[in-house]
PDB file of C-alpha atoms in Angstrom:
ATOM      1  CA  MET A   1     -25.426 -16.269  35.609  1.00 64.00           C
ATOM      2  CA  LYS A   2     -27.771 -16.714  31.998  1.00 78.00           C
ATOM      3  CA  PRO A   3     -26.141 -17.759  28.874  1.00 77.00           C
ATOM      4  CA  THR A   4     -27.077 -15.097  27.011  1.00 80.00           C
ATOM      5  CA  ALA A   5     -24.415 -12.492  29.037  1.00 74.00           C
ATOM      6  CA  TRP A   6     -22.026 -15.612  29.403  1.00 71.00           C
ATOM      7  CA  ILE A   7     -21.813 -15.549  25.287  1.00 78.00           C
ATOM      8  CA  LEU A   8     -21.943 -12.173  25.654  1.00 74.00           C
ATOM      9  CA  LEU A   9     -18.452 -11.430  27.347  1.00 74.00           C
ATOM     10  CA  LEU A  10     -16.893 -13.918  26.069  1.00 72.00           C
ATOM     11  CA  GLY A  11     -17.553 -11.883  22.729  1.00 77.00           C
ATOM     12  CA  LEU A  12     -16.110  -9.237  24.042  1.00 75.00           C
ATOM     13  CA  ILE A  13     -13.019 -10.771  25.399  1.00 80.00           C
ATOM     14  CA  ALA A  14     -12.617 -12.235  22.307  1.00 77.00           C
ATOM     15  CA  GLY A  15     -12.868  -9.879  19.921  1.00 77.00           C
ATOM     16  CA  THR A  16     -10.284  -6.892  22.641  1.00 79.00           C
ATOM     17  CA  ALA A  17      -7.793 -10.124  22.411  1.00 78.00           C
ATOM     18  CA  ALA A  18      -8.650 -10.555  18.790  1.00 78.00           C
ATOM     19  CA  HIS A  19      -7.951  -6.505  18.719  1.00 73.00           C
ATOM     20  CA  PHE A  20      -5.135  -6.092  20.932  1.00 72.00           C
ATOM     21  CA  GLY A  21      -3.698  -9.255  18.944  1.00 74.00           C
ATOM     22  CA  TRP A  22      -3.885  -7.486  15.672  1.00 72.00           C
ATOM     23  CA  LEU A  23      -2.228  -3.890  16.871  1.00 70.00           C
ATOM     24  CA  ALA A  24       0.968  -5.669  18.559  1.00 69.00           C
ATOM     25  CA  TRP A  25       1.197  -8.104  14.708  1.00 68.00           C
ATOM     26  CA  THR A  26       1.572  -4.967  13.031  1.00 66.00           C
ATOM     27  CA  THR A  27       2.999  -2.228  15.166  1.00 62.00           C
ATOM     28  CA  PRO A  28       5.990  -0.083  13.883  1.00 53.00           C
ATOM     29  CA  SER A  29       8.200  -1.602  15.080  1.00 47.00           C
ATOM     30  CA  ARG A  30       8.203  -5.583  14.367  1.00 45.00           C
ATOM     31  CA  MET A  31       8.548  -3.958  10.700  1.00 43.00           C
ATOM     32  CA  PRO A  32      11.771  -3.188   9.499  1.00 47.00           C
ATOM     33  CA  GLN A  33      13.269   0.123   9.147  1.00 53.00           C
ATOM     34  CA  GLY A  34      15.159   1.953   6.931  1.00 57.00           C
ATOM     35  CA  THR A  35      16.153   0.671   2.976  1.00 59.00           C
ATOM     36  CA  ASP A  36      18.347  -2.010   3.850  1.00 66.00           C
ATOM     37  CA  ALA A  37      15.791  -4.219   5.461  1.00 68.00           C
ATOM     38  CA  HIS A  38      12.889  -3.148   3.186  1.00 70.00           C
ATOM     39  CA  LEU A  39      15.327  -4.599   0.882  1.00 81.00           C
ATOM     40  CA  ALA A  40      16.903  -7.782   2.867  1.00 82.00           C
ATOM     41  CA  TRP A  41      13.919 -10.014   1.650  1.00 80.00           C
ATOM     42  CA  LEU A  42      15.121  -8.844  -2.158  1.00 82.00           C
ATOM     43  CA  ARG A  43      19.260  -9.794  -1.273  1.00 85.00           C
ATOM     44  CA  ASP A  44      17.748 -12.808   0.157  1.00 85.00           C
ATOM     45  CA  GLY A  45      15.803 -14.338  -1.946  1.00 84.00           C
ATOM     46  CA  LEU A  46      17.073 -13.270  -5.501  1.00 88.00           C
ATOM     47  CA  GLY A  47      21.128 -14.414  -4.036  1.00 90.00           C
ATOM     48  CA  LEU A  48      21.866 -10.339  -5.209  1.00 90.00           C
ATOM     49  CA  THR A  49      25.859  -9.612  -5.216  1.00 91.00           C
ATOM     50  CA  ASP A  50      26.931  -6.838  -2.923  1.00 90.00           C
ATOM     51  CA  ALA A  51      27.037  -4.707  -6.255  1.00 92.00           C
ATOM     52  CA  GLN A  52      23.443  -5.460  -6.823  1.00 92.00           C
ATOM     53  CA  PHE A  53      21.897  -4.836  -3.836  1.00 91.00           C
ATOM     54  CA  GLU A  54      24.083  -1.459  -3.619  1.00 91.00           C
ATOM     55  CA  ARG A  55      22.484  -0.308  -6.873  1.00 93.00           C
ATOM     56  CA  ILE A  56      19.196  -1.478  -6.050  1.00 91.00           C
ATOM     57  CA  GLN A  57      19.246   0.281  -3.013  1.00 90.00           C
ATOM     58  CA  VAL A  58      19.908   3.390  -4.369  1.00 91.00           C
ATOM     59  CA  LEU A  59      17.885   3.325  -7.065  1.00 91.00           C
ATOM     60  CA  HIS A  60      14.764   2.517  -4.107  1.00 89.00           C
ATOM     61  CA  THR A  61      16.638   5.402  -2.012  1.00 89.00           C
ATOM     62  CA  ASN A  62      16.293   7.782  -4.942  1.00 91.00           C
ATOM     63  CA  SER A  63      12.675   7.421  -5.894  1.00 90.00           C
ATOM     64  CA  ALA A  64      11.767   7.026  -1.800  1.00 88.00           C
ATOM     65  CA  PRO A  65      10.502  11.061  -1.873  1.00 90.00           C
ATOM     66  CA  GLN A  66       8.176  10.801  -4.666  1.00 91.00           C
ATOM     67  CA  LEU A  67       6.726   7.528  -3.390  1.00 87.00           C
ATOM     68  CA  LYS A  68       6.283   9.030   0.212  1.00 90.00           C
ATOM     69  CA  ALA A  69       5.204  12.284  -1.736  1.00 91.00           C
ATOM     70  CA  LEU A  70       2.397   9.369  -3.815  1.00 90.00           C
ATOM     71  CA  ALA A  71       1.281   8.519  -0.962  1.00 90.00           C
ATOM     72  CA  ALA A  72       0.902  11.819   0.914  1.00 91.00           C
ATOM     73  CA  ARG A  73      -1.494  12.164  -1.724  1.00 91.00           C
ATOM     74  CA  VAL A  74      -2.804   8.912  -1.562  1.00 91.00           C
ATOM     75  CA  GLU A  75      -3.729   9.368   2.027  1.00 91.00           C
ATOM     76  CA  GLN A  76      -4.972  12.831   1.254  1.00 91.00           C
ATOM     77  CA  MET A  77      -7.685  11.269  -1.109  1.00 89.00           C
ATOM     78  CA  ARG A  78      -8.745   8.415   1.399  1.00 90.00           C
ATOM     79  CA  ALA A  79      -9.256  11.191   3.700  1.00 90.00           C
ATOM     80  CA  GLU A  80     -11.019  13.645   0.585  1.00 87.00           C
ATOM     81  CA  LEU A  81     -13.424  10.472   0.612  1.00 87.00           C
ATOM     82  CA  ALA A  82     -14.088   9.474   3.445  1.00 88.00           C
ATOM     83  CA  ALA A  83     -15.053  13.596   3.822  1.00 85.00           C
ATOM     84  CA  PHE A  84     -17.679  12.895   1.125  1.00 82.00           C
ATOM     85  CA  GLU A  85     -19.035  10.143   2.897  1.00 85.00           C
ATOM     86  CA  GLN A  86     -19.331  11.970   5.993  1.00 86.00           C
ATOM     87  CA  THR A  87     -21.316  14.334   4.120  1.00 84.00           C
ATOM     88  CA  ARG A  88     -23.748  12.062   2.501  1.00 81.00           C
ATOM     89  CA  ARG A  89     -24.303  10.205   5.648  1.00 84.00           C
ATOM     90  CA  THR A  90     -25.657  13.631   8.042  1.00 87.00           C
ATOM     91  CA  GLU A  91     -26.495  16.226   5.628  1.00 86.00           C
ATOM     92  CA  ASP A  92     -27.864  13.185   2.586  1.00 80.00           C
ATOM     93  CA  ARG A  93     -26.429  14.984   0.054  1.00 78.00           C
ATOM     94  CA  ILE A  94     -23.767  14.482  -2.602  1.00 78.00           C
ATOM     95  CA  ASP A  95     -22.264  17.409  -4.940  1.00 78.00           C
ATOM     96  CA  PHE A  96     -21.671  15.110  -8.030  1.00 83.00           C
ATOM     97  CA  LEU A  97     -19.880  17.829  -9.653  1.00 86.00           C
ATOM     98  CA  GLU A  98     -17.176  17.753  -7.203  1.00 83.00           C
ATOM     99  CA  PHE A  99     -17.387  14.204  -6.664  1.00 83.00           C
ATOM    100  CA  ALA A 100     -16.564  13.618 -10.521  1.00 87.00           C
ATOM    101  CA  ARG A 101     -13.614  15.702 -10.191  1.00 88.00           C
ATOM    102  CA  PHE A 102     -12.803  13.204  -6.837  1.00 87.00           C
ATOM    103  CA  VAL A 103     -13.304  10.342  -8.982  1.00 88.00           C
ATOM    104  CA  GLU A 104     -11.574  12.040 -12.072  1.00 92.00           C
ATOM    105  CA  GLN A 105      -8.149  13.105  -9.779  1.00 90.00           C
ATOM    106  CA  ARG A 106      -8.297   9.868  -8.000  1.00 90.00           C
ATOM    107  CA  ARG A 107      -7.649   8.032 -11.692  1.00 92.00           C
ATOM    108  CA  ARG A 108      -4.974  10.321 -12.592  1.00 92.00           C
ATOM    109  CA  LEU A 109      -3.449   9.506  -9.046  1.00 90.00           C
ATOM    110  CA  GLY A 110      -3.568   6.037  -9.446  1.00 89.00           C
ATOM    111  CA  ARG A 111      -2.280   6.408 -13.058  1.00 91.00           C
ATOM    112  CA  GLU A 112       0.684   8.178 -11.355  1.00 91.00           C
ATOM    113  CA  CYS A 113       1.199   5.644  -8.354  1.00 88.00           C
ATOM    114  CA  ALA A 114       1.556   2.386 -10.881  1.00 88.00           C
ATOM    115  CA  ARG A 115       3.856   4.363 -13.588  1.00 90.00           C
ATOM    116  CA  SER A 116       5.946   5.047 -10.353  1.00 90.00           C
ATOM    117  CA  THR A 117       6.042   1.606  -9.519  1.00 87.00           C
ATOM    118  CA  GLU A 118       6.689   0.406 -13.120  1.00 89.00           C
ATOM    119  CA  ARG A 119       9.289   2.479 -13.562  1.00 91.00           C
ATOM    120  CA  LEU A 120      11.214   1.598  -9.778  1.00 91.00           C
ATOM    121  CA  VAL A 121      10.667  -2.514 -11.514  1.00 90.00           C
ATOM    122  CA  ALA A 122      11.882  -2.017 -14.571  1.00 91.00           C
ATOM    123  CA  ALA A 123      14.676  -0.977 -13.269  1.00 93.00           C
ATOM    124  CA  THR A 124      15.554  -2.531 -10.348  1.00 92.00           C
ATOM    125  CA  ALA A 125      15.162  -5.522 -13.179  1.00 92.00           C
ATOM    126  CA  GLU A 126      17.213  -4.128 -15.081  1.00 93.00           C
ATOM    127  CA  VAL A 127      20.848  -4.740 -12.332  1.00 92.00           C
ATOM    128  CA  LEU A 128      19.628  -8.462 -12.061  1.00 93.00           C
ATOM    129  CA  THR A 129      20.911 -11.651 -13.940  1.00 93.00           C
ATOM    130  CA  PRO A 130      18.505 -13.285 -15.795  1.00 93.00           C
ATOM    131  CA  ALA A 131      16.871 -15.643 -13.562  1.00 92.00           C
ATOM    132  CA  GLN A 132      17.198 -13.063 -11.253  1.00 91.00           C
ATOM    133  CA  ARG A 133      14.625 -11.412 -12.715  1.00 92.00           C
ATOM    134  CA  ALA A 134      12.199 -14.479 -13.579  1.00 91.00           C
ATOM    135  CA  ARG A 135      12.669 -14.845  -9.669  1.00 90.00           C
ATOM    136  CA  TYR A 136      11.933 -11.410  -9.012  1.00 90.00           C
ATOM    137  CA  PHE A 137       8.929 -11.220 -10.655  1.00 89.00           C
ATOM    138  CA  ASP A 138       7.361 -14.228  -9.640  1.00 88.00           C
ATOM    139  CA  LEU A 139       7.577 -12.941  -6.044  1.00 84.00           C
ATOM    140  CA  LEU A 140       6.312  -9.050  -7.399  1.00 84.00           C
ATOM    141  CA  GLU A 141       3.310 -10.928  -9.407  1.00 83.00           C
ATOM    142  CA  PRO A 142       0.889 -11.866  -6.614  1.00 80.00           C
ATOM    143  CA  ALA A 143       1.451  -7.837  -5.001  1.00 76.00           C
ATOM    144  CA  LEU A 144       1.387  -6.176  -8.784  1.00 72.00           C
ATOM    145  CA  LYS A 145      -1.866  -8.542  -9.504  1.00 71.00           C
ATOM    146  CA  ARG A 146      -3.773  -7.738  -6.331  1.00 63.00           C
ATOM    147  CA  ARG A 147      -2.815  -3.477  -7.470  1.00 56.00           C
ATOM    148  CA  PRO A 148      -6.103  -1.414  -8.618  1.00 54.00           C
ATOM    149  CA  ASP A 149      -6.903  -0.530 -11.605  1.00 52.00           C
ATOM    150  CA  PRO A 150      -5.891   2.851 -12.216  1.00 49.00           C
ATOM    151  CA  SER A 151      -8.103   3.404 -15.253  1.00 47.00           C
ATOM    152  CA  SER A 152     -10.992   3.068 -13.120  1.00 46.00           C
TER     153      SER A 152
END
């Protein structure tokens, strides 16, 4: 077999292995299920008392419907953006007025998501002791820095 064929075959095998490895790693069955499991890291990482954990669990449970609704709207916006892109590619045209409306809606939704997150983080922080609160913000800092600017 020629060296080129071997290289292509090895590339195909490596790509397939990487794809299935990623899928196996990110499958929902490996992710914690339910609010308790998602908040377990908080209990362990901050040394929460049972009362603190219950209060935080209630906060997260109460905010879950709104967060799920926002997540659905974000997903809808992603689908709309994909449709805009598909139209641009296939028909080589863009409805700039419609796209401007989309961008403004996306900004509003980003601000709404940011406010919702900030409210949940602030409410959670109120339950914590000062030392726990400092650790909580240290743990959240990388995620909060990664969050896109809602004004853009």
